[in-house]
Short mmCIF file of C-alpha atoms in Angstrom, two decimals:
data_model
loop_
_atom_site.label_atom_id
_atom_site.label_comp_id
_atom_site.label_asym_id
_atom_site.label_seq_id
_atom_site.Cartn_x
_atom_site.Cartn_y
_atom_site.Cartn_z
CA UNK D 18 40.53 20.47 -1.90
CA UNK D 19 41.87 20.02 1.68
CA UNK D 20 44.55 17.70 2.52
CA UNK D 21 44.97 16.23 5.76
CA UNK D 22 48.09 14.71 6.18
CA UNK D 23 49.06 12.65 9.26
CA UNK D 24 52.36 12.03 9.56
CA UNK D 25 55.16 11.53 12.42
CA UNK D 26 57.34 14.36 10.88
CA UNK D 27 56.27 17.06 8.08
CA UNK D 28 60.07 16.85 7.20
CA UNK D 29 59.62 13.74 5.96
CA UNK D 30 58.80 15.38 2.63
CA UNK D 31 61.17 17.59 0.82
CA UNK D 32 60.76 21.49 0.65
CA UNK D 33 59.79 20.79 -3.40
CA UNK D 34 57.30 17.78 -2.55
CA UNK D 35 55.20 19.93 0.33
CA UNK D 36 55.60 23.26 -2.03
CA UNK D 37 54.10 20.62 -5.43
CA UNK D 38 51.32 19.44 -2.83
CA UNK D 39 50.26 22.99 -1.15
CA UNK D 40 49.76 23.71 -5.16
CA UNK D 41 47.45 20.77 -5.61
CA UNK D 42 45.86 21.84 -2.58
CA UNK D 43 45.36 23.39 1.02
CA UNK D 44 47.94 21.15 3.51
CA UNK D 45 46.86 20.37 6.83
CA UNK D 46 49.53 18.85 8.54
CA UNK D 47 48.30 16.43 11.47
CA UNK D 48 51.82 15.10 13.30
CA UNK D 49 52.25 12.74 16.14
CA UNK D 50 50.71 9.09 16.89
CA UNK D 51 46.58 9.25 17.71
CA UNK D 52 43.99 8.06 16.33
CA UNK D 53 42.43 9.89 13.46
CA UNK D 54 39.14 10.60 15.39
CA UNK D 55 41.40 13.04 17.65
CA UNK D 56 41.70 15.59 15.25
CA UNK D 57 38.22 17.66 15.66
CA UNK D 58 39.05 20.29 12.74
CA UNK D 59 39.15 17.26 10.37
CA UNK D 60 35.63 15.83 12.10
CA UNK D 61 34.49 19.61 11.93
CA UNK D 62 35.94 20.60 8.44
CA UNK D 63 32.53 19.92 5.96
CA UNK D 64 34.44 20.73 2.62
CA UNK D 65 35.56 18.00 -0.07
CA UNK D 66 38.69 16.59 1.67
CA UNK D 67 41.28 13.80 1.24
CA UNK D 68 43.27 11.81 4.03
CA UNK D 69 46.60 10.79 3.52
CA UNK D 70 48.74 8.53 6.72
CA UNK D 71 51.25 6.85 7.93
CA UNK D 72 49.24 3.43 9.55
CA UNK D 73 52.07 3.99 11.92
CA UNK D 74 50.01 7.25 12.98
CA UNK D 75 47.47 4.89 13.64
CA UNK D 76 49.17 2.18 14.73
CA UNK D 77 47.85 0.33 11.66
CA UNK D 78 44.11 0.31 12.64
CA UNK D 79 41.44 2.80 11.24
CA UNK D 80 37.60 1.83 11.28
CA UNK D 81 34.81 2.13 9.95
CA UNK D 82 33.40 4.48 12.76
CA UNK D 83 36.03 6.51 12.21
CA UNK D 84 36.18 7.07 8.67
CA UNK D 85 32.15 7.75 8.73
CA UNK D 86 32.61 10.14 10.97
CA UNK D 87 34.56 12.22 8.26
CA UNK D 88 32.25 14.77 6.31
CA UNK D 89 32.70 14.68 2.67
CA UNK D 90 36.16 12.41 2.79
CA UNK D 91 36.97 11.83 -1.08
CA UNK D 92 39.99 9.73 -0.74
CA UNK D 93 41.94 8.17 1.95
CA UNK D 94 46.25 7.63 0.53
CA UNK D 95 48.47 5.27 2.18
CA UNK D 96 51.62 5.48 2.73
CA UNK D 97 52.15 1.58 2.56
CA UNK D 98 51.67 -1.06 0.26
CA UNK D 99 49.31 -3.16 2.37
CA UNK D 100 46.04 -1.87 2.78
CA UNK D 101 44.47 -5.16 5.33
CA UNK D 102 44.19 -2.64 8.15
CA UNK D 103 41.34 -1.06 6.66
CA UNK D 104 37.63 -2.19 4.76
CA UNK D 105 38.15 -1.03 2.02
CA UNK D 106 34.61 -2.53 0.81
CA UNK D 107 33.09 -0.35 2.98
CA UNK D 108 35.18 2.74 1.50
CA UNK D 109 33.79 1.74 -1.91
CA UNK D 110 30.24 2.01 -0.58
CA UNK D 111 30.64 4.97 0.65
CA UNK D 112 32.42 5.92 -2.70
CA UNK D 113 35.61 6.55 -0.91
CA UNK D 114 38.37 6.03 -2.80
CA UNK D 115 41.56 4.25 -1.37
CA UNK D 116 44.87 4.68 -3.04
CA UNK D 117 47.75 2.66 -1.18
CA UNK D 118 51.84 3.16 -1.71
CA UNK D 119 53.74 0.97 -4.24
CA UNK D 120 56.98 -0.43 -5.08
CA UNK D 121 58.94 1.78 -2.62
CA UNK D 122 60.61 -0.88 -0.82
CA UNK D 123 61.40 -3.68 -3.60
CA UNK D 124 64.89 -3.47 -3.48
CA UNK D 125 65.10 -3.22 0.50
CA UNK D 126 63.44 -6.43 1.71
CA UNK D 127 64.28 -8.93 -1.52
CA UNK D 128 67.99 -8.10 0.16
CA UNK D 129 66.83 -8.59 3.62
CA UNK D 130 65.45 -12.16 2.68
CA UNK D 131 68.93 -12.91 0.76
CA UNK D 132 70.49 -12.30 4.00
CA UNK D 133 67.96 -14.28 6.03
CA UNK D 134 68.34 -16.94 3.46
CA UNK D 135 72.21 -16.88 4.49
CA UNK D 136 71.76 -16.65 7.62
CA UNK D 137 69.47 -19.70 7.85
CA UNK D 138 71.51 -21.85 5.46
CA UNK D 139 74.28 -21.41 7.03
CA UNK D 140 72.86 -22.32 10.56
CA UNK D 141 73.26 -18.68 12.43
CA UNK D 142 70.65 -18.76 14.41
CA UNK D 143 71.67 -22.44 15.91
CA UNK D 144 75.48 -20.63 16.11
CA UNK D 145 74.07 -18.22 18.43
CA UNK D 146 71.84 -19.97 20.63
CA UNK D 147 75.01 -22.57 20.99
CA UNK D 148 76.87 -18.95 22.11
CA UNK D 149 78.83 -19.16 19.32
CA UNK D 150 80.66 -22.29 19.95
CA UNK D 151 81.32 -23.92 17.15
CA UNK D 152 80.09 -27.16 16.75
CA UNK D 153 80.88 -29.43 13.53
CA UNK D 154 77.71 -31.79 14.14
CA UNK D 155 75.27 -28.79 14.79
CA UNK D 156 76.47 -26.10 12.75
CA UNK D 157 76.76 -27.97 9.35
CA UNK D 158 75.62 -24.76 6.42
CA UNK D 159 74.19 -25.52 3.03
CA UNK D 160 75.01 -23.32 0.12
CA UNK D 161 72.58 -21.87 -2.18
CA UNK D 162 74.07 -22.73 -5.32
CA UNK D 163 72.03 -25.53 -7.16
CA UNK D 164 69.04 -25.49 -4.33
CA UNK D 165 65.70 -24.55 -5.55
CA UNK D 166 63.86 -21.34 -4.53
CA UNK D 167 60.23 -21.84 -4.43
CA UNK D 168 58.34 -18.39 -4.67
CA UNK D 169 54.66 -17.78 -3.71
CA UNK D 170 53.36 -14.80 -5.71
CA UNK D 171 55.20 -13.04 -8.39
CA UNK D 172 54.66 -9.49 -7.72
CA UNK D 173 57.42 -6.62 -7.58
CA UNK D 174 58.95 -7.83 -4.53
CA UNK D 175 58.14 -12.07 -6.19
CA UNK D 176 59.98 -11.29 -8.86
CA UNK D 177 62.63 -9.56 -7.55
CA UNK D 178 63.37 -12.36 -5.48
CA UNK D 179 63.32 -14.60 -8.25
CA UNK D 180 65.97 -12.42 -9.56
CA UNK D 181 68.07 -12.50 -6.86
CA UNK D 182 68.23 -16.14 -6.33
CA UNK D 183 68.68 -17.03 -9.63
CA UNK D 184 71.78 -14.91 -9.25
CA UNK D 185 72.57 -16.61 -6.83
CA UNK D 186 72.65 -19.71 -8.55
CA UNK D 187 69.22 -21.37 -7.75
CA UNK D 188 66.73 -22.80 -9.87
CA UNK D 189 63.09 -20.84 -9.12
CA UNK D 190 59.78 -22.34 -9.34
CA UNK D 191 56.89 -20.28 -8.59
CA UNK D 192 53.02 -20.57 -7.72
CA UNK D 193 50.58 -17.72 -8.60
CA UNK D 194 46.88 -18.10 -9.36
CA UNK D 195 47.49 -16.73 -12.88
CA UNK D 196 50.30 -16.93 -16.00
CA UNK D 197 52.25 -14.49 -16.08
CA UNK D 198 54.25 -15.59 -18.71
CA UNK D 199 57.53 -15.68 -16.93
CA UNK D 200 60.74 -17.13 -17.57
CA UNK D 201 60.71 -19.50 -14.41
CA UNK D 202 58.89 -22.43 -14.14
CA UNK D 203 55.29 -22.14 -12.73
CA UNK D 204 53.87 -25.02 -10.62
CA UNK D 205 51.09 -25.85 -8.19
CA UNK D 206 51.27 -25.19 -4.71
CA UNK D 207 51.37 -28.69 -3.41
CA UNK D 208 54.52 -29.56 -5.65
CA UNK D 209 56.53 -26.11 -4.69
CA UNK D 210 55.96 -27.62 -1.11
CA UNK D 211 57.63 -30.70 -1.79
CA UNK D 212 60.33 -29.98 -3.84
CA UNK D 213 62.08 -26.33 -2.86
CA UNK D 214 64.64 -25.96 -0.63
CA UNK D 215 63.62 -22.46 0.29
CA UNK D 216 60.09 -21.02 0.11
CA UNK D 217 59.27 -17.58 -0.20
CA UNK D 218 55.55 -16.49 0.45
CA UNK D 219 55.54 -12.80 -1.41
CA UNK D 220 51.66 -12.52 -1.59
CA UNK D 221 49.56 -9.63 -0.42
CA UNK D 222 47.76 -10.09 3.10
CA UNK D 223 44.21 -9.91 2.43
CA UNK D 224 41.59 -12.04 2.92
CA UNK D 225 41.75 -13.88 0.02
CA UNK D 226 45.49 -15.07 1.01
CA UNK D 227 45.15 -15.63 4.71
CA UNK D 228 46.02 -19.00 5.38
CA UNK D 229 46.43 -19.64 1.67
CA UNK D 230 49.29 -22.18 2.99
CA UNK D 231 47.64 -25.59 4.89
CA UNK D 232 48.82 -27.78 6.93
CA UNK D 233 49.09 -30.65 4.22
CA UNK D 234 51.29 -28.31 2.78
CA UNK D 235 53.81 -27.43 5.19
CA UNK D 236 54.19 -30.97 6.27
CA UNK D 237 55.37 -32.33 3.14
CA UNK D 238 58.16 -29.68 3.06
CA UNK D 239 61.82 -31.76 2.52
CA UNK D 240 64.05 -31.79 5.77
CA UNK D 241 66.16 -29.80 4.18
CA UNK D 242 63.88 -26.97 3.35
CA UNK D 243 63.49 -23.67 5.03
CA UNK D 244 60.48 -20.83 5.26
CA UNK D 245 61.85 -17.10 5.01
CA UNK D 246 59.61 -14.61 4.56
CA UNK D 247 59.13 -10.65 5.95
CA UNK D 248 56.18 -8.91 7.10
CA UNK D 249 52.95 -9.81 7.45
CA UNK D 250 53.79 -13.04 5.74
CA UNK D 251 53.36 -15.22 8.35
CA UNK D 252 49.74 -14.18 8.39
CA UNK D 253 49.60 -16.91 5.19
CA UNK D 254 50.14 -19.72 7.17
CA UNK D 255 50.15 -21.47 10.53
CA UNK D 256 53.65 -19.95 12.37
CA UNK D 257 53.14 -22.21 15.29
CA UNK D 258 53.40 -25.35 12.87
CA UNK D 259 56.43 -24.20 11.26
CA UNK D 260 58.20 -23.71 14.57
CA UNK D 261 57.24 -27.24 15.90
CA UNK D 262 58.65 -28.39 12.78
CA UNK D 263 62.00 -26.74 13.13
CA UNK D 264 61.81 -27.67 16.68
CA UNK D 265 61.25 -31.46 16.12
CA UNK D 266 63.69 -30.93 13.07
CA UNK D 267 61.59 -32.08 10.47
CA UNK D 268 62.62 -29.07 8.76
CA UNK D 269 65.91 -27.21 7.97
CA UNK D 270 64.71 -24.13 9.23
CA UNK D 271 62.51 -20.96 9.28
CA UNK D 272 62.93 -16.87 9.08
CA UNK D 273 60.19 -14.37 9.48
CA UNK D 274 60.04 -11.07 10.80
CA UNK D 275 58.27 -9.58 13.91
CA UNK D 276 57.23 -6.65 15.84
CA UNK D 277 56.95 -8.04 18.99
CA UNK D 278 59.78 -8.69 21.23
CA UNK D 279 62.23 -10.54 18.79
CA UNK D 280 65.60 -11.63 21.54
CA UNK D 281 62.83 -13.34 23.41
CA UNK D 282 60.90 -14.62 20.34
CA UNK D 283 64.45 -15.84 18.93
CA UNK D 284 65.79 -17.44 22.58
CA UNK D 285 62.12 -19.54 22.68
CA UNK D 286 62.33 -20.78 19.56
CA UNK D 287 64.08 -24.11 19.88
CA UNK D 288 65.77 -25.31 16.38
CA UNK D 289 67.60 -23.27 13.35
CA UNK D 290 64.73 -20.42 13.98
CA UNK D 291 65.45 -16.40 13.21
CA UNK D 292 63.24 -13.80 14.25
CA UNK D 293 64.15 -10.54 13.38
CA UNK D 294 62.74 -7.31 14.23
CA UNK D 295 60.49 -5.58 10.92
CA UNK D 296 63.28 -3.79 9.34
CA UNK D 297 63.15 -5.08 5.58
CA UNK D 298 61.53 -2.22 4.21
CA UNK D 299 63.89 0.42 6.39
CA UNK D 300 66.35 1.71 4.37
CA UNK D 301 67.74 5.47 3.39
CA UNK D 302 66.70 4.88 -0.18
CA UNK D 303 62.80 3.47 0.73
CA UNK D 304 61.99 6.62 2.94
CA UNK D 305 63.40 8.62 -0.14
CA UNK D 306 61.50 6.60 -2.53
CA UNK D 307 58.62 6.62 -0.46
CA UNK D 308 58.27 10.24 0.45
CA UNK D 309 58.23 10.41 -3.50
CA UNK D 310 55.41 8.26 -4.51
CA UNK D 311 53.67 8.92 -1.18
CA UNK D 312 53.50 12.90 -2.33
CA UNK D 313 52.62 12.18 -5.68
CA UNK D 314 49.53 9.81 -4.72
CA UNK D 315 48.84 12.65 -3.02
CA UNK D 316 49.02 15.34 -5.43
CA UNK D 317 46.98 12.72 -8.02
CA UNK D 318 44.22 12.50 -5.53
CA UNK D 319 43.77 16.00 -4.77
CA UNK D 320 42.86 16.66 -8.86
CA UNK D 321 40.58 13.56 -8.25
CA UNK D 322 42.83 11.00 -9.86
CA UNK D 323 44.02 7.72 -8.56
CA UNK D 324 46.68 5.50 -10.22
CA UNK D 325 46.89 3.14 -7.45
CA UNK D 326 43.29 2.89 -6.24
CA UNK D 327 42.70 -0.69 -4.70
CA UNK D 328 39.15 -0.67 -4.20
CA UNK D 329 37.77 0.08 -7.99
#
């Protein structure tokens, strides 16, 4: 089985992860940002193959042209957890089987909300567009401690959350579309709206979620309630409405991540708004993590087995 593997760096695997794939099978190593269709040895290559990359490599777009035009592709392994930026109906028709990434980055971004949570409650974002004058009227914080966390979607990174803030003293609600039994308090949608202080949306971005959140829903959000959520989240709901809310301060306030330019994003956006760059998942112990699972996807795939196959 041939492995093409399109990556930014072959170092980002170990010595013993590349030496435990070149065993599973032969390692083409594709490095550098292009589009996949660039590579003519994997377009001209008509053995059984498998295509593991980075959607950085990519820059998070691969279509359906594009996969077609790979002879006798197998499998196609992602190194992330979201898998939106490809049809992955049209993989399963053409019996292509696609295996994303999992629970590498758990740990990373449920701390990166805790500190957007903190940074929100405790009015940083106002503090720095105010230059960091202090201003008793303006700058009045809220502590977390007997506020109610109100999580959308109890996956790894949902309940880890939950977790957290309960730690932290909160009481956690939580909406999902099924039971899973937990030890927080499930509710509807509409009531998680009305009653959290802070609202985490933690589901997957696929077209069954997009815009899972309506308008009837944000607007009935306390004024004391805040939005923080990290990549693609946003994609769930209207971000423009949130903003005017924060703006017109009918809300407390609102974090989210972004990759476009965030001091400019952060400077527009009028009200207790942060914007930070997408940096939750980027830590030392992810890429290590990552690397990990990434390799042994890889390895799985290559004897024709897929744990983490999202198209069955």
């Amino acid at each position: 089985m041939n492995i093409y593997l399109f990556c930014q760096n072959k170092n980002y695997f170990s010595k013993n992860q590349v030496k435990a794939m070149k065993k599973a099978g032969r390692v083409i190593f594709v490095e550098g940002i292009n589009p996949i269709g660039v590579c003519k040895k994997l377009i001209a290559d008509k053995s059984n193959k498998i295509v593991a990359i980075d959607p950085d490599v990519c820059l998070w777009k691969l279509t359906n042209k594009e996969i077609e035009s790979i002879p006798n592709l197998k499998a196609i392994i992602i190194q992330s957890t979201s898998f939106s930026w490809i049809d992955t109906d049209f993989c399963r028709i053409k019996k292509i089987t696609v295996i994303n990434t999992r629970d590498y980055c758990t740990n990373a971004v449920t701390e990166w909300l805790l500190m957007m949570t903190l940074m929100v409650a405790r009015k940083l974002p106002t503090v720095y567009k105010d230059g960091w004058k202090v201003d008793f009227n303006r700058h009045l914080g809220m502590e977390l401690h007997g506020k109610t966390a109100g999580i959308i979607g109890v996956g790894t990174i949902g309940t880890r959350v939950a977790q957290v803030m309960t730690a932290m003293g909160m009481k956690v609600v939580y909406w999902s579309k099924h039971d899973h039994g937990s030890i927080y308090d499930q509710t509807t949608l509409t009531k998680l709206f009305k009653t959290a202080d802070f609202i985490y949306p933690c589901l997957a971005k696929n077209n069954e979620t997009k815009k899972i959140i309506k308008m009837k829903h944000l607007r009935t959000m306390k004024k004391t309630a805040s939005i923080i959520c990290a990549a693609p989240q946003p994609a769930l709901f209207d971000k423009e409405t949130v903003l005017k809310l924060v703006a017109k301060n009918k809300i407390n306030g609102f974090g989210f991540e972004s990759g476009g330019d965030t001091r400019k994003l952060m400077e527009e956006a009028r009200g207790n708004t942060l914007v930070t760059p997408e940096l939750a998942w980027y830590s030392k112990e992810t890429l290590i993590t990552n690397a990990k699972k990434w390799s042994k996807n890889i390895i799985a795939a290559a004897k024709n087995k897929y744990p983490d196959m999202v198209n069955p």
